[in-house]
Amino acid sequence: MKLSDIKGERTIDVIADIIEPIANIATDEQAAELFKRKKLPEGMTPQQFLTKRIRKHAPQLLKTHKNDIITILSIIAGVPPEEYCGALNLTRLIGDLIELFTDEVFRELFISAQSETGNTPSTSAQENTTEVKA
């Protein structure tokens, strides 16, 4: 199931319940690195670059944030974490993670919106767009 499939009042409950495990991952610099937007290196295809990043960062994420991942996936699936974990196998985990990471709503809400150049603005976007009167 994707976040974009969740409708009605349940939407609020799901977002409220996944904020903590997502914050746990986001505050772990090594785990969060997988989700940061990065500029595609010259000479690499998007698939090669994605594979390289997954190979480098996914093991750390999976090993150090098992409970957070299970919590997020179980909440989205609408089942208790124990039930989700009891039915978990390699096929389901990979399928659920791919479905989540390719969900446009999930990406818009929770994946870092860093610029593709890797440059960080020196001020906030609001400050950068404030009108200056001459």
PDB file of C-alpha atoms in Angstrom:
ATOM      1  CA  MET A   1       0.000   0.000   0.000  1.00  0.00           C
ATOM      2  CA  LYS A   2       1.130   3.530  -0.721  1.00  0.00           C
ATOM      3  CA  LEU A   3       0.512   6.716   1.249  1.00  0.00           C
ATOM      4  CA  SER A   4      -1.288   7.987  -1.825  1.00  0.00           C
ATOM      5  CA  ASP A   5      -3.785   5.095  -1.452  1.00  0.00           C
ATOM      6  CA  ILE A   6      -4.788   6.128   2.070  1.00  0.00           C
ATOM      7  CA  LYS A   7      -7.935   8.221   2.153  1.00  0.00           C
ATOM      8  CA  GLY A   8     -10.177  10.020   4.583  1.00  0.00           C
ATOM      9  CA  GLU A   9      -9.608  10.406   8.302  1.00  0.00           C
ATOM     10  CA  ARG A  10      -7.114   7.522   8.325  1.00  0.00           C
ATOM     11  CA  THR A  11      -4.711   9.820   6.441  1.00  0.00           C
ATOM     12  CA  ILE A  12      -4.262  11.972   9.556  1.00  0.00           C
ATOM     13  CA  ASP A  13      -3.688   8.959  11.802  1.00  0.00           C
ATOM     14  CA  VAL A  14      -1.131   7.431   9.435  1.00  0.00           C
ATOM     15  CA  ILE A  15       0.860  10.649   9.066  1.00  0.00           C
ATOM     16  CA  ALA A  16       0.792  11.211  12.844  1.00  0.00           C
ATOM     17  CA  ASP A  17       1.957   7.647  13.512  1.00  0.00           C
ATOM     18  CA  ILE A  18       4.826   7.563  10.991  1.00  0.00           C
ATOM     19  CA  ILE A  19       6.356  10.900  11.966  1.00  0.00           C
ATOM     20  CA  GLU A  20       8.381   9.447  14.867  1.00  0.00           C
ATOM     21  CA  PRO A  21       9.985   6.518  13.002  1.00  0.00           C
ATOM     22  CA  ILE A  22      10.709   8.737  10.016  1.00  0.00           C
ATOM     23  CA  ALA A  23      12.283  11.333  12.318  1.00  0.00           C
ATOM     24  CA  ASN A  24      14.421   8.571  13.846  1.00  0.00           C
ATOM     25  CA  ILE A  25      15.759   7.725  10.397  1.00  0.00           C
ATOM     26  CA  ALA A  26      16.085  11.345   9.287  1.00  0.00           C
ATOM     27  CA  THR A  27      18.176  12.273  12.322  1.00  0.00           C
ATOM     28  CA  ASP A  28      20.606   9.420  11.680  1.00  0.00           C
ATOM     29  CA  GLU A  29      23.029  10.998   9.208  1.00  0.00           C
ATOM     30  CA  GLN A  30      24.208   7.687   7.763  1.00  0.00           C
ATOM     31  CA  ALA A  31      20.707   6.282   7.270  1.00  0.00           C
ATOM     32  CA  ALA A  32      19.320   9.562   5.942  1.00  0.00           C
ATOM     33  CA  GLU A  33      22.055   9.737   3.302  1.00  0.00           C
ATOM     34  CA  LEU A  34      20.142   7.232   1.167  1.00  0.00           C
ATOM     35  CA  PHE A  35      17.225   9.653   0.841  1.00  0.00           C
ATOM     36  CA  LYS A  36      19.102  12.835   0.030  1.00  0.00           C
ATOM     37  CA  ARG A  37      18.898  14.090  -3.497  1.00  0.00           C
ATOM     38  CA  LYS A  38      22.255  14.012  -5.176  1.00  0.00           C
ATOM     39  CA  LYS A  39      23.452  15.183  -8.547  1.00  0.00           C
ATOM     40  CA  LEU A  40      23.912  12.354 -11.039  1.00  0.00           C
ATOM     41  CA  PRO A  41      27.657  11.948 -11.570  1.00  0.00           C
ATOM     42  CA  GLU A  42      28.864  12.388 -15.107  1.00  0.00           C
ATOM     43  CA  GLY A  43      29.284   9.076 -16.899  1.00  0.00           C
ATOM     44  CA  MET A  44      26.758   7.171 -14.749  1.00  0.00           C
ATOM     45  CA  THR A  45      23.239   6.169 -15.636  1.00  0.00           C
ATOM     46  CA  PRO A  46      20.494   6.858 -13.079  1.00  0.00           C
ATOM     47  CA  GLN A  47      20.198   3.085 -12.490  1.00  0.00           C
ATOM     48  CA  GLN A  48      23.941   2.753 -11.825  1.00  0.00           C
ATOM     49  CA  PHE A  49      23.890   5.693  -9.439  1.00  0.00           C
ATOM     50  CA  LEU A  50      20.850   4.391  -7.563  1.00  0.00           C
ATOM     51  CA  THR A  51      22.381   0.931  -7.276  1.00  0.00           C
ATOM     52  CA  LYS A  52      25.629   2.386  -5.941  1.00  0.00           C
ATOM     53  CA  ARG A  53      23.762   4.437  -3.324  1.00  0.00           C
ATOM     54  CA  ILE A  54      21.577   1.523  -2.242  1.00  0.00           C
ATOM     55  CA  ARG A  55      24.617  -0.750  -1.965  1.00  0.00           C
ATOM     56  CA  LYS A  56      26.393   1.824   0.178  1.00  0.00           C
ATOM     57  CA  HIS A  57      23.579   3.067   2.457  1.00  0.00           C
ATOM     58  CA  ALA A  58      20.739   0.508   2.589  1.00  0.00           C
ATOM     59  CA  PRO A  59      22.539  -2.056   4.795  1.00  0.00           C
ATOM     60  CA  GLN A  60      23.115   0.577   7.494  1.00  0.00           C
ATOM     61  CA  LEU A  61      19.490   1.697   7.293  1.00  0.00           C
ATOM     62  CA  LEU A  62      18.120  -1.839   7.486  1.00  0.00           C
ATOM     63  CA  LYS A  63      20.398  -2.955  10.316  1.00  0.00           C
ATOM     64  CA  THR A  64      20.028   0.085  12.557  1.00  0.00           C
ATOM     65  CA  HIS A  65      16.379   0.963  11.928  1.00  0.00           C
ATOM     66  CA  LYS A  66      14.571  -2.386  11.731  1.00  0.00           C
ATOM     67  CA  ASN A  67      11.876  -1.345  14.192  1.00  0.00           C
ATOM     68  CA  ASP A  68      11.333   2.007  12.479  1.00  0.00           C
ATOM     69  CA  ILE A  69      10.990   0.354   9.073  1.00  0.00           C
ATOM     70  CA  ILE A  70       8.591  -2.290  10.387  1.00  0.00           C
ATOM     71  CA  THR A  71       6.580   0.396  12.177  1.00  0.00           C
ATOM     72  CA  ILE A  72       6.284   2.555   9.048  1.00  0.00           C
ATOM     73  CA  LEU A  73       5.340  -0.337   6.772  1.00  0.00           C
ATOM     74  CA  SER A  74       2.849  -1.826   9.241  1.00  0.00           C
ATOM     75  CA  ILE A  75       1.121   1.518   9.795  1.00  0.00           C
ATOM     76  CA  ILE A  76       0.743   2.078   6.082  1.00  0.00           C
ATOM     77  CA  ALA A  77      -0.531  -1.499   5.662  1.00  0.00           C
ATOM     78  CA  GLY A  78      -3.001  -0.925   8.507  1.00  0.00           C
ATOM     79  CA  VAL A  79      -1.875  -3.828  10.682  1.00  0.00           C
ATOM     80  CA  PRO A  80      -0.073  -4.053  14.044  1.00  0.00           C
ATOM     81  CA  PRO A  81       3.745  -4.248  13.791  1.00  0.00           C
ATOM     82  CA  GLU A  82       3.738  -7.780  15.271  1.00  0.00           C
ATOM     83  CA  GLU A  83       1.332  -9.011  12.581  1.00  0.00           C
ATOM     84  CA  TYR A  84       3.305  -7.310   9.812  1.00  0.00           C
ATOM     85  CA  CYS A  85       6.599  -8.726  11.110  1.00  0.00           C
ATOM     86  CA  GLY A  86       5.096 -12.212  11.456  1.00  0.00           C
ATOM     87  CA  ALA A  87       4.158 -12.226   7.761  1.00  0.00           C
ATOM     88  CA  LEU A  88       7.407 -10.573   6.637  1.00  0.00           C
ATOM     89  CA  ASN A  89       9.619 -12.310   4.119  1.00  0.00           C
ATOM     90  CA  LEU A  90      12.165 -11.147   1.571  1.00  0.00           C
ATOM     91  CA  THR A  91       9.645 -10.750  -1.242  1.00  0.00           C
ATOM     92  CA  ARG A  92       7.221  -8.736   0.840  1.00  0.00           C
ATOM     93  CA  LEU A  93       9.919  -6.498   2.317  1.00  0.00           C
ATOM     94  CA  ILE A  94      11.430  -5.650  -1.057  1.00  0.00           C
ATOM     95  CA  GLY A  95       8.023  -5.133  -2.640  1.00  0.00           C
ATOM     96  CA  ASP A  96       6.773  -2.923   0.180  1.00  0.00           C
ATOM     97  CA  LEU A  97       9.956  -0.836   0.245  1.00  0.00           C
ATOM     98  CA  ILE A  98       9.924  -0.343  -3.525  1.00  0.00           C
ATOM     99  CA  GLU A  99       6.267   0.620  -3.416  1.00  0.00           C
ATOM    100  CA  LEU A 100       6.917   3.085  -0.593  1.00  0.00           C
ATOM    101  CA  PHE A 101      10.011   4.677  -2.137  1.00  0.00           C
ATOM    102  CA  THR A 102       8.308   5.079  -5.512  1.00  0.00           C
ATOM    103  CA  ASP A 103       5.196   6.614  -3.945  1.00  0.00           C
ATOM    104  CA  GLU A 104       5.095  10.254  -5.030  1.00  0.00           C
ATOM    105  CA  VAL A 105       3.320  11.349  -1.822  1.00  0.00           C
ATOM    106  CA  PHE A 106       5.938   9.681   0.382  1.00  0.00           C
ATOM    107  CA  ARG A 107       8.757  11.262  -1.612  1.00  0.00           C
ATOM    108  CA  GLU A 108       7.170  14.716  -1.483  1.00  0.00           C
ATOM    109  CA  LEU A 109       6.558  14.538   2.257  1.00  0.00           C
ATOM    110  CA  PHE A 110       9.610  12.813   3.608  1.00  0.00           C
ATOM    111  CA  ILE A 111      12.549  12.596   1.240  1.00  0.00           C
ATOM    112  CA  SER A 112      15.037  15.418   1.502  1.00  0.00           C
ATOM    113  CA  ALA A 113      14.468  18.272  -0.913  1.00  0.00           C
ATOM    114  CA  GLN A 114      18.103  19.241  -1.219  1.00  0.00           C
ATOM    115  CA  SER A 115      19.058  20.901  -4.435  1.00  0.00           C
ATOM    116  CA  GLU A 116      20.477  18.575  -7.049  1.00  0.00           C
ATOM    117  CA  THR A 117      23.712  20.527  -7.103  1.00  0.00           C
ATOM    118  CA  GLY A 118      24.288  19.749  -3.458  1.00  0.00           C
ATOM    119  CA  ASN A 119      24.560  23.460  -2.660  1.00  0.00           C
ATOM    120  CA  THR A 120      22.799  24.633   0.441  1.00  0.00           C
ATOM    121  CA  PRO A 121      21.176  28.060   0.290  1.00  0.00           C
ATOM    122  CA  SER A 122      22.815  30.603   2.568  1.00  0.00           C
ATOM    123  CA  THR A 123      19.419  31.813   3.790  1.00  0.00           C
ATOM    124  CA  SER A 124      15.902  30.433   3.953  1.00  0.00           C
ATOM    125  CA  ALA A 125      13.816  30.267   0.802  1.00  0.00           C
ATOM    126  CA  GLN A 126      11.514  32.893   2.261  1.00  0.00           C
ATOM    127  CA  GLU A 127      14.412  35.266   2.809  1.00  0.00           C
ATOM    128  CA  ASN A 128      15.744  34.563  -0.660  1.00  0.00           C
ATOM    129  CA  THR A 129      12.446  35.495  -2.276  1.00  0.00           C
ATOM    130  CA  THR A 130      11.610  38.592  -0.263  1.00  0.00           C
ATOM    131  CA  GLU A 131      10.926  41.567  -2.503  1.00  0.00           C
ATOM    132  CA  VAL A 132      13.465  44.340  -2.285  1.00  0.00           C
ATOM    133  CA  LYS A 133      12.142  47.847  -2.893  1.00  0.00           C
ATOM    134  CA  ALA A 134      14.468  50.305  -4.550  1.00  0.00           C
TER     135      ALA A 134
END
